[in-house]
Coordinates of C-alpha atoms in Angstrom, one line a residue:
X14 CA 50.3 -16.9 92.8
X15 CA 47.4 -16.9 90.5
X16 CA 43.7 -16.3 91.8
X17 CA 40.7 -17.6 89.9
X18 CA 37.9 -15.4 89.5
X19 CA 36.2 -15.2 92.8
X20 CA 39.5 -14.3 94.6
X21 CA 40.9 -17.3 95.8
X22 CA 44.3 -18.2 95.2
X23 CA 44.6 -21.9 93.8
X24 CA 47.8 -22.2 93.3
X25 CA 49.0 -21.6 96.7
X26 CA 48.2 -25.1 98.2
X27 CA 51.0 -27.9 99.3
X28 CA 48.8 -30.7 97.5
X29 CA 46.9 -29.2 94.9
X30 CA 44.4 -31.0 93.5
X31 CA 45.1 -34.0 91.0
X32 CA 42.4 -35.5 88.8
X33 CA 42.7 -39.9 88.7
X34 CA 41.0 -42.5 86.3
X35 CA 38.2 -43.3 88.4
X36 CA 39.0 -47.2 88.1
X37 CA 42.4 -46.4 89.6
X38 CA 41.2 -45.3 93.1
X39 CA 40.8 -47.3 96.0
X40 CA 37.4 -48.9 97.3
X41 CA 37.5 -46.1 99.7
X42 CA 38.1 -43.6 97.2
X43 CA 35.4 -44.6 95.1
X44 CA 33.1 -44.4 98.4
X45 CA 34.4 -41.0 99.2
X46 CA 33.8 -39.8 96.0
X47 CA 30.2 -41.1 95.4
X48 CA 29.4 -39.6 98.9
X49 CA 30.1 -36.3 97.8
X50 CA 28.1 -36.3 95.2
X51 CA 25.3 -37.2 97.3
X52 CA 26.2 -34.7 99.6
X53 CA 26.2 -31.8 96.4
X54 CA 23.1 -33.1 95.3
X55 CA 21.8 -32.4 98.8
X56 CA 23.5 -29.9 100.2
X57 CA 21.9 -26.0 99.4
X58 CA 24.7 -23.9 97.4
X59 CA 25.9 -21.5 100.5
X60 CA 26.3 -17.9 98.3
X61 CA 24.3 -18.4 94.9
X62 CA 20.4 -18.1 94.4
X63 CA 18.3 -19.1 90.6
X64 CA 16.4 -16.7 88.9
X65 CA 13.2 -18.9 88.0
X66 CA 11.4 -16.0 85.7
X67 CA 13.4 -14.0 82.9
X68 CA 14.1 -10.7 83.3
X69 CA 10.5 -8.8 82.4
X70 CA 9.1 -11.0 84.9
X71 CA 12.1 -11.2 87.4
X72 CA 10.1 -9.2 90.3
X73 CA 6.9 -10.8 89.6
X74 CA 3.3 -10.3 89.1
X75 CA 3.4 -7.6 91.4
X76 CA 6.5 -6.2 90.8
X77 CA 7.2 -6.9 94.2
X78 CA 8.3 -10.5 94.5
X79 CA 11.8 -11.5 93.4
X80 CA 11.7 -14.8 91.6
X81 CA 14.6 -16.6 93.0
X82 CA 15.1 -19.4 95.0
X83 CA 17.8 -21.5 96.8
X84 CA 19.5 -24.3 94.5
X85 CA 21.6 -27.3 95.3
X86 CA 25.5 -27.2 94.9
X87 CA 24.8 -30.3 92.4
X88 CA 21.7 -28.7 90.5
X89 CA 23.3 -25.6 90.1
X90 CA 25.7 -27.3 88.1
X91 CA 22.9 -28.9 85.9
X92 CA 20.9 -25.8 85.8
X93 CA 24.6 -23.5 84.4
X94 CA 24.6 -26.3 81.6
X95 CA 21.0 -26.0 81.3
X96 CA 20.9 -22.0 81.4
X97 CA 23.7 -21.9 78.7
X98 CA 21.8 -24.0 75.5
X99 CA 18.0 -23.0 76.3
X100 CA 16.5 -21.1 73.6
X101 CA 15.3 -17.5 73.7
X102 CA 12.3 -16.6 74.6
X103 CA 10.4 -13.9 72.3
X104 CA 7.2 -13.9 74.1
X105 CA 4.3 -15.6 74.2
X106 CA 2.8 -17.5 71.4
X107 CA 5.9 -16.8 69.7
X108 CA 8.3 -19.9 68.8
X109 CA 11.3 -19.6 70.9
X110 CA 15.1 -18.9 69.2
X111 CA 17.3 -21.9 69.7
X112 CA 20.1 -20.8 67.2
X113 CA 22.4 -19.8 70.4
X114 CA 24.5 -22.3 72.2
X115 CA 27.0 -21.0 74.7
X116 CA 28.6 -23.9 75.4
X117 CA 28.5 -26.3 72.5
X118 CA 29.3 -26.1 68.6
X119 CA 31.8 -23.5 68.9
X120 CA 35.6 -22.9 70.2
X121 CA 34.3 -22.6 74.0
X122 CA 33.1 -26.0 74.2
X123 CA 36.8 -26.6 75.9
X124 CA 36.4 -23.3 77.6
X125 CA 33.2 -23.2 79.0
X126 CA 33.2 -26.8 80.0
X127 CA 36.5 -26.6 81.9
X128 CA 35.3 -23.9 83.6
X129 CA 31.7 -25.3 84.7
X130 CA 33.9 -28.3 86.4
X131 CA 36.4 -26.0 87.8
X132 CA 33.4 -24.6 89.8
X133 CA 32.3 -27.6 90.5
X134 CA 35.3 -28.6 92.3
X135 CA 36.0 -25.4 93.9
X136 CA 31.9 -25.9 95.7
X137 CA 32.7 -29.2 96.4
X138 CA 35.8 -28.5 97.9
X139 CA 34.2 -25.6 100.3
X140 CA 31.5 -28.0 100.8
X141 CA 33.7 -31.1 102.2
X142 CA 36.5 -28.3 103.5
X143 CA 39.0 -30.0 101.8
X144 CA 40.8 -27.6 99.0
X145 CA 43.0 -30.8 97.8
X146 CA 39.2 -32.8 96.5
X147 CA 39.8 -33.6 92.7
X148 CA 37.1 -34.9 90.2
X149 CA 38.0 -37.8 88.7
X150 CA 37.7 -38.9 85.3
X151 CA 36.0 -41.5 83.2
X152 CA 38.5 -42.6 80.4
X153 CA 35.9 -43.6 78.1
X154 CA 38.1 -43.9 75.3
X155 CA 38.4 -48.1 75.7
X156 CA 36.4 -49.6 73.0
X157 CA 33.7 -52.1 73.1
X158 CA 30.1 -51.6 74.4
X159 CA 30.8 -52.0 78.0
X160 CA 29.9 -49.2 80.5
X161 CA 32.8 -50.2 82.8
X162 CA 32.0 -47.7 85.5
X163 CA 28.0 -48.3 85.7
X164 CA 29.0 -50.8 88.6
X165 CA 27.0 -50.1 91.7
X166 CA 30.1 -49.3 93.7
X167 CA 30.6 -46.0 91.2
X168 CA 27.9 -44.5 89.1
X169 CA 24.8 -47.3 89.3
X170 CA 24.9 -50.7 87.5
X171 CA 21.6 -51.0 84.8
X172 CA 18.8 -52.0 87.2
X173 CA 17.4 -55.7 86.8
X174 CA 14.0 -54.7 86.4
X175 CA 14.2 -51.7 84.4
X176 CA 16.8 -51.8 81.5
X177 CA 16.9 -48.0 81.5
X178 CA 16.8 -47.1 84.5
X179 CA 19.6 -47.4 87.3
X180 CA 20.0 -50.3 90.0
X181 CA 18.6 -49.4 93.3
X182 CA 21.8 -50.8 95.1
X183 CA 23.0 -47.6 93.7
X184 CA 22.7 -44.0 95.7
X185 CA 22.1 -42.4 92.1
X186 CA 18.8 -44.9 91.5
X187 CA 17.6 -41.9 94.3
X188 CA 18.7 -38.9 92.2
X189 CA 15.8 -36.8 90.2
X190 CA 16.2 -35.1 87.3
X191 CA 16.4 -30.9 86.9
X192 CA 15.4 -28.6 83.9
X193 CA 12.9 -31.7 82.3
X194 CA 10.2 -29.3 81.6
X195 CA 11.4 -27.7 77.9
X196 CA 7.8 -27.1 76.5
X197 CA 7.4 -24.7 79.3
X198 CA 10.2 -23.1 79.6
X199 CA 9.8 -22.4 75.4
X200 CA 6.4 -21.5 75.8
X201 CA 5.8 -19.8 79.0
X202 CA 8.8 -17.8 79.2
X203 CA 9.4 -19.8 83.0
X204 CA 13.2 -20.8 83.6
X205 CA 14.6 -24.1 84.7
X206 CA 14.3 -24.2 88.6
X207 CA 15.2 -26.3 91.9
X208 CA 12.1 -28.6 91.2
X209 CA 13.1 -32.5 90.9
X210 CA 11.1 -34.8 88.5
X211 CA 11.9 -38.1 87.1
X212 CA 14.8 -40.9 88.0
X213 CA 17.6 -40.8 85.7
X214 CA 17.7 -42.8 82.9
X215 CA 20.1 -44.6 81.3
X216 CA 20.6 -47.5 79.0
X217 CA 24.4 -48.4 78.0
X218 CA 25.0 -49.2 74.5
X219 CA 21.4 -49.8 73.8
X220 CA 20.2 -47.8 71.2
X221 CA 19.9 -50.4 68.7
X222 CA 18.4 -47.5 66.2
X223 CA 22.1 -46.2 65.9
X224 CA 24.6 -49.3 65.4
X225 CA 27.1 -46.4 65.4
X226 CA 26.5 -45.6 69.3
X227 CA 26.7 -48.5 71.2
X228 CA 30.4 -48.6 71.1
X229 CA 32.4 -46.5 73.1
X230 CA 35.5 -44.5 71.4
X231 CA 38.9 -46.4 70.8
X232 CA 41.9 -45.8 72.8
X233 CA 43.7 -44.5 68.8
X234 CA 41.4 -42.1 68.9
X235 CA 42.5 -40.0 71.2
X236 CA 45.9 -40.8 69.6
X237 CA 45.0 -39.1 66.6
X238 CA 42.5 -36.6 68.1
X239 CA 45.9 -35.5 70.3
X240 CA 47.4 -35.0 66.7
X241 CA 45.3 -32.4 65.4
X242 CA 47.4 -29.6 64.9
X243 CA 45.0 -26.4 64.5
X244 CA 42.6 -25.8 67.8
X245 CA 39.9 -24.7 65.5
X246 CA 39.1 -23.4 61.9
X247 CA 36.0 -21.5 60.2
X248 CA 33.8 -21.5 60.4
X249 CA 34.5 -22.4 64.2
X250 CA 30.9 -24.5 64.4
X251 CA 30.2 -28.1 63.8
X252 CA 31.0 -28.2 60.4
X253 CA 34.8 -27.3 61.4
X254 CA 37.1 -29.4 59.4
X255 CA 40.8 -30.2 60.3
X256 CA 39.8 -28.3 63.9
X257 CA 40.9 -30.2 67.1
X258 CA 37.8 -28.5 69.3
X259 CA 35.6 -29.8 66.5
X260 CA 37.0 -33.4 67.0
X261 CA 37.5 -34.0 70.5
X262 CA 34.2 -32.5 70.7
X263 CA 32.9 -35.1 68.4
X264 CA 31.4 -33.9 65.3
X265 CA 34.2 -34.7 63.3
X266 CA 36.6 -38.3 62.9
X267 CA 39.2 -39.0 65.2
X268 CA 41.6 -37.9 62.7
X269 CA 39.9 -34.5 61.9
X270 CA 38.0 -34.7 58.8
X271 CA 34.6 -33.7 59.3
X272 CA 31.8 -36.1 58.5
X273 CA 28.2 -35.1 59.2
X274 CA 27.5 -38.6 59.9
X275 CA 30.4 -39.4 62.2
X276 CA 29.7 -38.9 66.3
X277 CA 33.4 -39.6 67.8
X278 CA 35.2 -39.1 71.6
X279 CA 32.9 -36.8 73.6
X280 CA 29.8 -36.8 71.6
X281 CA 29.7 -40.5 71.2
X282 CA 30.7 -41.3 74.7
X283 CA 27.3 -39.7 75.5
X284 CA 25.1 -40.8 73.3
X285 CA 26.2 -44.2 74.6
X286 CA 25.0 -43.8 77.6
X287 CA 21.6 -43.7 76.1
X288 CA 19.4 -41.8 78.2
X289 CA 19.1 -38.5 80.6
X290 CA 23.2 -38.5 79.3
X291 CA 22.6 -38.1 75.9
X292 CA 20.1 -34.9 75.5
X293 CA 22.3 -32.0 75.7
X294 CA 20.1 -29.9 78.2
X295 CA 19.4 -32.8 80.9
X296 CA 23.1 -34.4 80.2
X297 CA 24.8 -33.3 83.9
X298 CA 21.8 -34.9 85.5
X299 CA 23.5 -38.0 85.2
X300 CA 26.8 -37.7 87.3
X301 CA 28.8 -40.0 84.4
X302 CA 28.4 -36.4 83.1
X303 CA 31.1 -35.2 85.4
X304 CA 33.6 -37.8 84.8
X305 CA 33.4 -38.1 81.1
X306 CA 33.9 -33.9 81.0
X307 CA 36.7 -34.4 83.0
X308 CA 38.6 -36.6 80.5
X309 CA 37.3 -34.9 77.9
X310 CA 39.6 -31.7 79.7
X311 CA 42.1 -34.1 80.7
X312 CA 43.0 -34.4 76.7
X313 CA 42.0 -30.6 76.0
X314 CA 44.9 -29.8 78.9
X315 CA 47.6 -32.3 76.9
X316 CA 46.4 -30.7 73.7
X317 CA 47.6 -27.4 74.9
X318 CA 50.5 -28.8 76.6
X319 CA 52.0 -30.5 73.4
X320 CA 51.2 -28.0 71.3
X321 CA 51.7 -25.0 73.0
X322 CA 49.7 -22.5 71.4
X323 CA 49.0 -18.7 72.3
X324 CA 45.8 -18.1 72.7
X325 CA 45.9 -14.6 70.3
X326 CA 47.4 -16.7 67.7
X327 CA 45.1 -19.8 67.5
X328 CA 41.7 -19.4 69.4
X329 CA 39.5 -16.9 67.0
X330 CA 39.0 -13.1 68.3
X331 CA 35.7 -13.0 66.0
X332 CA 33.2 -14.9 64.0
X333 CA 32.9 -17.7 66.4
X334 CA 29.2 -18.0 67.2
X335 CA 27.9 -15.9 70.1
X336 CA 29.7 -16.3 73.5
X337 CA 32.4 -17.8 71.8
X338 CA 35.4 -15.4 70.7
X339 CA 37.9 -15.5 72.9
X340 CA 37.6 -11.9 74.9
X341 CA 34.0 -13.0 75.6
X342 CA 32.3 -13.8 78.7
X343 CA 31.1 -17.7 79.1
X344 CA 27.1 -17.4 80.0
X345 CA 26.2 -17.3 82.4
X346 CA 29.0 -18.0 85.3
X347 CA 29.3 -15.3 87.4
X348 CA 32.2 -13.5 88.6
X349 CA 32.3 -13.6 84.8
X350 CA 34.9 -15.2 83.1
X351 CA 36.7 -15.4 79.7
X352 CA 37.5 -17.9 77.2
X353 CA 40.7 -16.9 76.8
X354 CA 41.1 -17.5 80.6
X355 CA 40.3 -21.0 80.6
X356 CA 43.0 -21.9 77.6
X357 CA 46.1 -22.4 79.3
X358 CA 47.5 -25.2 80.7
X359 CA 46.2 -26.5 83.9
X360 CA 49.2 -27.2 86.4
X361 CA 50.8 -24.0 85.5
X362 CA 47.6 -21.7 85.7
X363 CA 44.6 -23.1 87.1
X364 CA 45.9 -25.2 89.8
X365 CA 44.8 -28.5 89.5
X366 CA 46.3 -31.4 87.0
X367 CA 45.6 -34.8 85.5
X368 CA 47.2 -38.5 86.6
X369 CA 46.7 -39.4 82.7
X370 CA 48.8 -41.6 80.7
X371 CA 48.8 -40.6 76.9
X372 CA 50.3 -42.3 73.8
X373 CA 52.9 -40.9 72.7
X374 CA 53.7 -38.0 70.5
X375 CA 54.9 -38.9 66.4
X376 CA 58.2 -37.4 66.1
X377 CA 58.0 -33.9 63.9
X378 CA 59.1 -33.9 60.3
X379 CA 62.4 -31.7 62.2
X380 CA 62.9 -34.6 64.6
X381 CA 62.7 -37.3 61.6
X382 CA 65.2 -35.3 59.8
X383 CA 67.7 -35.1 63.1
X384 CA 67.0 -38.7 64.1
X385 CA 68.3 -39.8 60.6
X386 CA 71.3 -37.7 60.1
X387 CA 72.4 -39.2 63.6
X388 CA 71.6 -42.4 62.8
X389 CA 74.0 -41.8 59.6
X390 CA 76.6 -40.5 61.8
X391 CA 76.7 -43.6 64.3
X392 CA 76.8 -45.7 61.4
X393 CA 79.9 -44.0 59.7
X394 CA 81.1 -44.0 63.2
X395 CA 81.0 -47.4 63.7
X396 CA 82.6 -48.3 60.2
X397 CA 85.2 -46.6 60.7
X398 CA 86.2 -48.0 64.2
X399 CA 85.4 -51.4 62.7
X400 CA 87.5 -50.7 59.4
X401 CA 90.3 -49.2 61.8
X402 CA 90.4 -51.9 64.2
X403 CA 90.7 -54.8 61.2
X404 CA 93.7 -52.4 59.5
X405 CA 95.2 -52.2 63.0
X406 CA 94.8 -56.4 63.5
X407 CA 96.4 -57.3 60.3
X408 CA 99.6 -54.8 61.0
X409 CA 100.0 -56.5 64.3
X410 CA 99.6 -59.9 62.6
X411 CA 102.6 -59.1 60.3
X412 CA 104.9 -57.3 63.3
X413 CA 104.3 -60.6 65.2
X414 CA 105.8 -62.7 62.6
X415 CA 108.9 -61.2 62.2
X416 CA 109.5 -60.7 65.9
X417 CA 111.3 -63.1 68.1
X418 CA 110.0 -64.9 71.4
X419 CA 111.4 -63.3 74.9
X420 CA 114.4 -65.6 75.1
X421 CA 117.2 -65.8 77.8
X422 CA 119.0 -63.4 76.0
X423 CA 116.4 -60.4 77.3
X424 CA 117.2 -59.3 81.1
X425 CA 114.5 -60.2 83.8
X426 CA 113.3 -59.1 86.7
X427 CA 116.0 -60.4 89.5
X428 CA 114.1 -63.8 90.9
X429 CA 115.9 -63.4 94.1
X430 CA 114.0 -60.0 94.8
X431 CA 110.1 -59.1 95.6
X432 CA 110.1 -56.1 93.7
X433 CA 110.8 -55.5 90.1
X434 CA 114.7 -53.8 89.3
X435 CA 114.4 -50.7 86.6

């Protein structure tokens, strides 16, 4: 068996967990699942405390007073994505650094992200005491400017009276927002905390500024995002061209090309949402967050599982930006964990797996090549046969005209006896 990083062995379980398209569960599925967000969002995280001051100031005035605090299971999971692009601070009245992003723009956008809903799942599952609980996932990859799962009954339909905000037949219409307070956090050296603020906000498709974003990615774009052959390429950022990371993580076109003015699959998917979804530091606020990450792995996982890299030979050792190379550490989970252990397949190595169907794979130059020269061979085949067989009819044709009809003169069978006399 394999164990994950805090010791627990995930392969070991008779139904181990399988990630669905959200619009494929049952009505009580859907309940179930909304529930336990609620429940995460509620429920204090049982073994990990927030440090709310950075590390000069991490005792306190005094030196005497640890700045932490409790967190929720859910806002823990905003404030890792939070914690991992805030900028550095370099003291007061000094403009903070924001050229380091841990978990965007680089080859551990798969990595990092795969593992910050792995531990997700695993808190749920402790949470619920249920080790076979699976995310779902949001296939968002259907065209069109319809939000299909902002339906009350799953993430919140668009509220009647508020055009961004969420319907208040929806549990998530009660959700407030974690890690709103940037200027501070910049300016004051203070770090994201526990402290909820405003409702979530979200307007589908309605950013009328950016024609581009209010559709929702195409089903052939996963199609030929799944084609990519190279995971990434230098100089492993944004600008990557020809770099499947780079494209399913949106900054390039479907196809691979990179085009600074193109937003595809996950980046586009969130910036259609329009809202607390599409600003990279509030983004998990908004549970779609969840779901569209876990599609966005789902197609990672059959990424690595058609083309069957190893990870020395394809994800960079060096020059990938900081917290990116594949022996480092993703910032700032804890046990700490590597990129390089995060890219492998799922079902084989991490223990959970995807109910996905994909389109399938174009035949290799290799399998063109084979397909043909069978295809020639069948065809010679069946010439032959057919050639042989019309020989073979005309040489019976003559042999039947030159012999004679059974006649009286050839001996029967005796008609007085049931069986045949040899």
């Amino acid at each position: 068996p394999i164990w994950d990083r805090t010791g627990w062995c995930r392969l070991h379980l008779n139904t181990p967990p399988v990630r669905r398209n959200v619009m494929q569960l049952s009505a009580d599925q859907k309940r179930a699942f909304v529930t336990a967000l609620d429940q995460a969002k509620r429920t204090v995280h049982p073994d990990i405390v927030i440090a709310t001051r950075r590390y000069q100031d991490v005792f306190g005035p005094d030196g005497n007073t640890p700045q932490f605090e409790n967190i929720t299971i859910y806002n823990y999971f905003v404030w890792t994505h939070y914690f991992s692009v805030s900028k550095t601070f370099l003291g007061a009245g000094q403009p903070s650094f924001g050229g380091v992003d841990f978990s965007h723009e680089g080859p551990g956008f798969v990595t990092w992200h795969r593992f910050h809903l792995l531990q997700l799942e695993r808190d749920m599952q402790d949470m619920l005491q249920d080790p076979s609980f699976a995310l779902p996932y949001w296939n968002f990859a259907i065209g069109g400017s319809t939000c299909d799962i902002c339906t009350d009954d799953l993430l919140g339909a668009r509220s009647n009276l508020n055009m961004n905000s969420i319907s208040t037949n929806s549990i998530f219409s009660n959700w407030r927002v974690i890690c709103e307070s940037v200027e501070d956090y910049d300016t004051l050296g203070t770090i994201c905390n526990n402290t909820e603020t405003t409702p979530i906000r979200r307007n589908p498709a309605g950013n009328v500024a950016r024609p581009m974003v209010q559709r929702l990615p195409e089903p052939q774009d996963v199609a030929d995002c799944l084609q990519v052959n190279t995971f990434d390429t230098p100089p492993y950022y944004s600008t990557s061209s020809e770099s499947f990371r780079n494209t399913i993580e949106g900054y390039s076109a479907p196809q691979g090309n990179y085009d600074p003015v193109v937003r595809s699959l996950h980046n586009l998917a969130h910036l259609f949402l329009n809202g607390t979804g599409g600003q990279t530091h509030l983004s998990p606020n908004d549970p779609i967050f969840v779901l569209l990450h876990t599609f966005t792995d789902a197609i990672f996982d059959e990424w690595l599982r058609r083309h069957a890299p190893a990870d020395s030979a394809v994800y960079p050792s060096e020059n990938a930006p900081i917290g990116h190379n594949r022996g480092y550490n993703m910032v700032p989970f804890w046990p700490p964990v590597t990129n390089a252990e995060m890219f492998r397949t799922a079902p084989e190595n991490l223990g959970y797996s995807y109910e996905a169907e994909w389109p399938a794979a174009p035949f290799t130059l290799t399998e063109i090549i084979t397909i043909a020269m069978v295809a020639a061979l069948v065809i010679v085949a069946v010439i032959f046969a057919a050639t042989t067989c019309v020989v073979r009819a005309r040489s019976y044709s003559k042999l039947e005209g030159r012999q004679p009809l059974l006649g009286e003169q050839y001996q029967r069978y005796d008609d007085n006896k049931s069986q045949s006399v040899v």
